[in-house]
Amino acid sequence: MSSALIYLPMGLGSGATVLMFAGAGGGSMGYGASGLMGVSTIGMMLMMLGRGAHQRKKELRSDRRDYLRYLTQVRRQVRRAAHQQRAAVEWNHPQPSQLWSVAMGPRLWERRAGHDDFAEVRIGVGVQRSALRLVPPQTPPVEDLEPLCASALRRFMRAYQTVTDVPTVVHLPGFAAVEVVGEEAGVVGLSRAMLAQLTALHAPEELRIAILADSSRMADWTWAKWLPHTGNPWRRDAAGAVRLFAEDYPGLVDVLGERLLARPSFTAGVSASPNEPFLVIVCDGVPLPDDSPLVMGGLRNAVLLDVDGANALDGSQLLRLSVQTEQVTVQQAGQPDQVCRVDSLSGIRAEALSRLLAPYRTGGVAVDASEPLAAEFDLAGLLGIGDLSGYDVHALWRSPAWSDLRVPIGIGPEGDIVSLDLRESAQGGNGPHGVLIGATGSGKSELLRTLVVALAVTHSSETLNFVLTDFKGGATFLGMEKLPHTSAMITNLADELVLVDRMQDALQGEMIRRQKLLRQAGVSSRREYEAARAGGAPLESMPTLLIVVDEFSELLSSKPDFMELFVTIGRLGRSLGVHLLLASQRLGEGRIHQLESHLSYRIALRTFSASESRSVIGSGAAHELPSSPGHGYIKLGTSDLGRFKAGYVSGPCVTAAAPTAPAEARREIATFDIVPFTSADRGAPAVTPPPVDVPASSAPSLMAVLIERLRDQGPQAREVWLPPLSESPTLSQILPGIGGEAGRGMTARGWPALGRLRVPVGVVDRPFDQMRDLLVADLSSAAGHVGIVGAPHSGKSSLARTLLIALALTHTPVEVQFYCLDFGGGTLAGLAELPHVGSNANRLDPDRVRRTVAELETLLERREQAFADHGIESMSDWRKARQDGSVDDPYGDVFLVVDGVATVRQDFEDLEPKLSELASRGLSYGIHLVLTAVRWSEVRPRLRDLIGTRFELRLGDPHESELRSRDAATVPAQPGRGLTVDALHFLAAVPRADAAALVVDAATALKCLVEDIADAWPGPPAPPVRLLPDLLPAATLPPPEGNLRLALGWDEERLEPVWHDFAKSPHLLIFGDTETGKTNLVRLIAEAVLRRYQRSEARMVLVDPRVTLYQCVPAEYRVGYAADIDAVTKLVNDTVITMRSRLPGPEVTPEQLRRQDWWSGPRIFFLVDDYDLVSGGMSGPLEPLVELLAKGADIGLHLVVARSSSGGSRAMMDRALRRIWELACPGLLFSCPREEGKFLGEAIPRRLPPGRAQLVTRRGTQLLQTAHTPSTELETTP
């Protein structure tokens, strides 16, 4: 029929076509044909549409059948997986009512502390996410989905993403407290079910249960008294082990004791152990104190099971179980609630289970012989040592069982002992070098301790020594420094990286030392060396050296250069008897590839990643090890991996009972009573029980007991590592025999170089040579000048004091003298009372500072002359000449000490060239410089090159070091620490001679020492520095002479008169501030004129604006007097007229010029005081005299001008003053502000006391004290 319908429109179309051709002329036949054509076309369209819809429905039904059939197949797979999942979980967590079968089978106490499901308990059954992951296919938009299939998929996903009736478990170690609330019957039943699971699946050595219940509710828990988990292994009563039952909190503390209170606060993820078993505390109806650690956050490896919710517990680590009817709701902070069908266990079944478990106890180290790797065992068990405190140490050292560097480290999967032989492969060993990798908590540090202690117990310190290094902290090898085997114990390197370089030097030095011993013995290896020694050759012992480096990866991160030493040890250690064990938590990329060929054994405990495991042992197996510590793999050479469990030495030592004498055998009838077995304490036992173990909290560790037993049992190992320089020595420790001696005072009688300028000032660290030396300053040769440079508070001044005190204790005040410039804050003031100190000047006493330098300059010139006069060639000859009396000199070797040389440049710039001159010339004549500075650049290059003895302390910027900046950066921030010129670290001694243990501050100790030295010296002290007087009377100076050659005052340098000769320098300039001595000097000149000349020979013209000189010059000596500018101008003009008449004409012969007799009349002294009051600008009232000044000495004109220093630079623009300076006439500069700047030659203005002035000439500047004349009328010469 359908086929007919398909062909019918086609037939109608064909007929319509025939009719159209037949009736081509038109008419009704044409219209009919057209109609038939249209009808056929529409029919064909409708037929095609109908057929397409039918086909689509057919295909849709087929697709639906296929997809639903596919879902049916997947449903069967998912149901099978759900069944398997449910069965697997139920096997791990059986129903409470079936626990009796577990207790009677091999699964009893199967869970160990290292298992992931340790302390997991079932609380009921509920919905759990399916272990089979269902991933829906990628689907198009919702509007394009087939509704029936999409609905089937959604129902399928909802139905099978979870599995019903699967046991719901709680991981108790993850919580500090579990609160069970709700209906009382359900709460107690659930709690019983939880405890039953714990007791059936966990051994009592690793899990304990304590019951804290009110007396009214104790009946619900008496069934637990039969459990071995509730017995107290540390206390016994008449019925056996005391039950861990209490009715109040004090009672709980009493039965648990320190094992409860001594635990740290709660930390999730810490594994339990026999030393710290997991503790479940059931609390029913007993309020806990607010300060109880159970309430305040919990305890480690402990959980509080609060079955009535009466206590306010911390919610951050709290799990709440709410029981209602047959359901329990699990509530945890930050997690959605979970509801399941609650488990319950009746009291009858619980007591039956507890009675079933009552006879069982664990024995040996393993619960199941099939699981030896789950055992806990110590090193004593591996070595077979019974009595740790009394075993024969030397017998075990000689025992062949464990010798030749072979020791046990643990047990294997079959229970066999796993040992490590550190000998090289040629001797049948696994060594000599190896690597140990273990993540945090894997037991790496414990394994290192076990290995080191095992080697010490089985090998004598004469044959084996240790170098123990811990880059971080120091807990790994804590206490092992007491072993006689320990050559070095180096810890906390991360905090002091400078110690890493020191350790590198020490180990390199040990390698070189061993090579020298082999070379001297004529052998090539330690084996041959020891064979020759055993044959009677007189050789010192060369024990095997085991170098253990913990956290070596971080060491190489901080100091990559250390890898070169590791490679050297790996290459040469085999023949030198040096073994290397590298340990770390991580193995950084590229950290071990250079050592690959030298590592013979590899140990991998649990690692952070599989890649790290593969890098070490070639397999990722170490990443899959249990989380409990001690599990690992060992790979020896090219052999297969070996699994092992390491022993431990940090656990408490179980002290064996002391042997007692056997009692006399006798027969008697034993009587006994049958008493009820209850949870309460039954009182003291009738028979004394065997001695119990010392509690773990107070018992010493096994390692501590073994170390103490080995202490002093063998020769002490040679020190490879001396303690770092930490405590400064005192002078009494480095200078032997300090005491009084006739003729020398207090001296170091034991020092071999007394009086030779060689003194110790500290100690030098020589880690390469494994020794310390004295830091000696040898000032007897070309290195007689000393430079001490260091940052602030680095100990510069203290080292300078130490040097001076050491010189004072080895030389008398006749042999050495000190002159100190104390610019370092007064630190040298404490030495002022030394008889060796001639002067101590600070920055506030500039006169003494300059006089000190001047005194030494004078001494230098005097000695140069004396050397020439006596034909002395060297300072040593001079010292001998002084001793035999052929030379009379109060000075010996003189030390100029400048503490803070930068102050010289800042405040005493004129002294810098003088110091350089003393340094360059003085050493040959016994003058030494001791300089301190913050940086070397503060010392001028010329002076710095002359310093032969250099002490470089810690610098502020290591790049400023005269040594390598890398070495300078390693100097620690400790006063007195520094570097020698050989880049060796030193520590300066402190300037005190008392015992270091005395509690006396450094200042007091120094004062006492100085007083002792001063009191003990019977002779004269060092010559003091002579100073310029503050007031120099004119009468003390020599009288004027010649053509007015007068003494102006005393020179600071030589303390000799300073003369001014008006015949050679006819004019004089005087500048100064007010009240500094200008007028006094003018008055002094006037007085000299009056004393030297008669009225007919000299007259004076006075310009005196302040009228201070009028009464000083008699009228008969005054040619003129002016007090204002007009009078000054008149006087100048009159003087010019008079002086011009004296100018020589062409008729004057050269002989007359020489005799100056072509003119007659008195000399004119034109004295001007306070010139600044009568002048201004560039042209002053004295300008007319300018043309005559050059001929002043020839025509008898002498101009003396005194004015204020204010505006000195501007004043020197005055033509008269400038002309005087151009004529090389001197000038005197009294005190004036530094701000004025240089205006008179190179003289630097500075503050000076009244009467003190700088005499400025073309040759330089010298300081002098001008003579003082009273301001009274002077006597005249008739």
PDB file of N, CA and C in Angstrom, residues 74-98:
ATOM      1  N   VAL A  74      26.315  -1.341  32.597  1.00  0.00           N
ATOM      2  CA  VAL A  74      27.099  -0.547  33.569  1.00  0.00           C
ATOM      3  C   VAL A  74      26.526  -0.718  34.967  1.00  0.00           C
ATOM      4  N   ARG A  75      25.212  -0.836  35.079  1.00  0.00           N
ATOM      5  CA  ARG A  75      24.570  -0.993  36.383  1.00  0.00           C
ATOM      6  C   ARG A  75      25.042  -2.267  37.066  1.00  0.00           C
ATOM      7  N   ARG A  76      25.179  -3.336  36.276  1.00  0.00           N
ATOM      8  CA  ARG A  76      25.656  -4.590  36.867  1.00  0.00           C
ATOM      9  C   ARG A  76      27.097  -4.436  37.362  1.00  0.00           C
ATOM     10  N   GLN A  77      27.958  -3.732  36.605  1.00  0.00           N
ATOM     11  CA  GLN A  77      29.336  -3.515  37.034  1.00  0.00           C
ATOM     12  C   GLN A  77      29.386  -2.659  38.308  1.00  0.00           C
ATOM     13  N   VAL A  78      28.562  -1.611  38.342  1.00  0.00           N
ATOM     14  CA  VAL A  78      28.570  -0.712  39.492  1.00  0.00           C
ATOM     15  C   VAL A  78      28.054  -1.431  40.728  1.00  0.00           C
ATOM     16  N   ARG A  79      26.996  -2.249  40.564  1.00  0.00           N
ATOM     17  CA  ARG A  79      26.478  -2.978  41.731  1.00  0.00           C
ATOM     18  C   ARG A  79      27.512  -3.975  42.255  1.00  0.00           C
ATOM     19  N   ARG A  80      28.241  -4.583  41.330  1.00  0.00           N
ATOM     20  CA  ARG A  80      29.268  -5.522  41.754  1.00  0.00           C
ATOM     21  C   ARG A  80      30.388  -4.790  42.495  1.00  0.00           C
ATOM     22  N   ALA A  81      30.790  -3.602  41.981  1.00  0.00           N
ATOM     23  CA  ALA A  81      31.826  -2.810  42.654  1.00  0.00           C
ATOM     24  C   ALA A  81      31.350  -2.324  44.022  1.00  0.00           C
ATOM     25  N   ALA A  82      30.064  -1.932  44.097  1.00  0.00           N
ATOM     26  CA  ALA A  82      29.515  -1.488  45.382  1.00  0.00           C
ATOM     27  C   ALA A  82      29.513  -2.618  46.394  1.00  0.00           C
ATOM     28  N   HIS A  83      29.160  -3.820  45.944  1.00  0.00           N
ATOM     29  CA  HIS A  83      29.178  -4.967  46.843  1.00  0.00           C
ATOM     30  C   HIS A  83      30.598  -5.237  47.345  1.00  0.00           C
ATOM     31  N   GLN A  84      31.572  -5.176  46.416  1.00  0.00           N
ATOM     32  CA  GLN A  84      32.949  -5.415  46.817  1.00  0.00           C
ATOM     33  C   GLN A  84      33.432  -4.330  47.788  1.00  0.00           C
ATOM     34  N   GLN A  85      33.051  -3.090  47.514  1.00  0.00           N
ATOM     35  CA  GLN A  85      33.436  -2.005  48.399  1.00  0.00           C
ATOM     36  C   GLN A  85      32.850  -2.193  49.789  1.00  0.00           C
ATOM     37  N   ARG A  86      31.585  -2.532  49.842  1.00  0.00           N
ATOM     38  CA  ARG A  86      30.922  -2.735  51.133  1.00  0.00           C
ATOM     39  C   ARG A  86      31.564  -3.892  51.882  1.00  0.00           C
ATOM     40  N   ALA A  87      31.888  -4.973  51.157  1.00  0.00           N
ATOM     41  CA  ALA A  87      32.482  -6.136  51.801  1.00  0.00           C
ATOM     42  C   ALA A  87      33.891  -5.813  52.325  1.00  0.00           C
ATOM     43  N   ALA A  88      34.644  -5.037  51.539  1.00  0.00           N
ATOM     44  CA  ALA A  88      36.002  -4.687  51.960  1.00  0.00           C
ATOM     45  C   ALA A  88      35.986  -3.826  53.212  1.00  0.00           C
ATOM     46  N   VAL A  89      35.105  -2.836  53.244  1.00  0.00           N
ATOM     47  CA  VAL A  89      35.054  -1.962  54.414  1.00  0.00           C
ATOM     48  C   VAL A  89      34.545  -2.735  55.626  1.00  0.00           C
ATOM     49  N   GLU A  90      33.577  -3.617  55.397  1.00  0.00           N
ATOM     50  CA  GLU A  90      33.060  -4.406  56.514  1.00  0.00           C
ATOM     51  C   GLU A  90      34.116  -5.363  57.050  1.00  0.00           C
ATOM     52  N   TRP A  91      35.009  -5.827  56.158  1.00  0.00           N
ATOM     53  CA  TRP A  91      36.081  -6.705  56.642  1.00  0.00           C
ATOM     54  C   TRP A  91      37.038  -5.927  57.541  1.00  0.00           C
ATOM     55  N   ASN A  92      37.383  -4.694  57.140  1.00  0.00           N
ATOM     56  CA  ASN A  92      38.262  -3.859  57.963  1.00  0.00           C
ATOM     57  C   ASN A  92      37.567  -3.397  59.235  1.00  0.00           C
ATOM     58  N   HIS A  93      36.253  -3.181  59.137  1.00  0.00           N
ATOM     59  CA  HIS A  93      35.503  -2.664  60.285  1.00  0.00           C
ATOM     60  C   HIS A  93      34.262  -3.544  60.492  1.00  0.00           C
ATOM     61  N   PRO A  94      34.477  -4.684  61.104  1.00  0.00           N
ATOM     62  CA  PRO A  94      33.355  -5.636  61.262  1.00  0.00           C
ATOM     63  C   PRO A  94      32.296  -5.083  62.228  1.00  0.00           C
ATOM     64  N   GLN A  95      31.133  -5.708  62.177  1.00  0.00           N
ATOM     65  CA  GLN A  95      30.069  -5.331  63.092  1.00  0.00           C
ATOM     66  C   GLN A  95      30.501  -5.607  64.529  1.00  0.00           C
ATOM     67  N   PRO A  96      30.068  -4.781  65.467  1.00  0.00           N
ATOM     68  CA  PRO A  96      30.459  -5.000  66.871  1.00  0.00           C
ATOM     69  C   PRO A  96      30.103  -6.381  67.375  1.00  0.00           C
ATOM     70  N   SER A  97      28.989  -6.910  66.893  1.00  0.00           N
ATOM     71  CA  SER A  97      28.584  -8.230  67.374  1.00  0.00           C
ATOM     72  C   SER A  97      29.462  -9.361  66.856  1.00  0.00           C
ATOM     73  N   GLN A  98      30.313  -9.081  65.842  1.00  0.00           N
ATOM     74  CA  GLN A  98      31.176 -10.108  65.273  1.00  0.00           C
ATOM     75  C   GLN A  98      32.633  -9.976  65.731  1.00  0.00           C
TER      76      GLN A  98
END
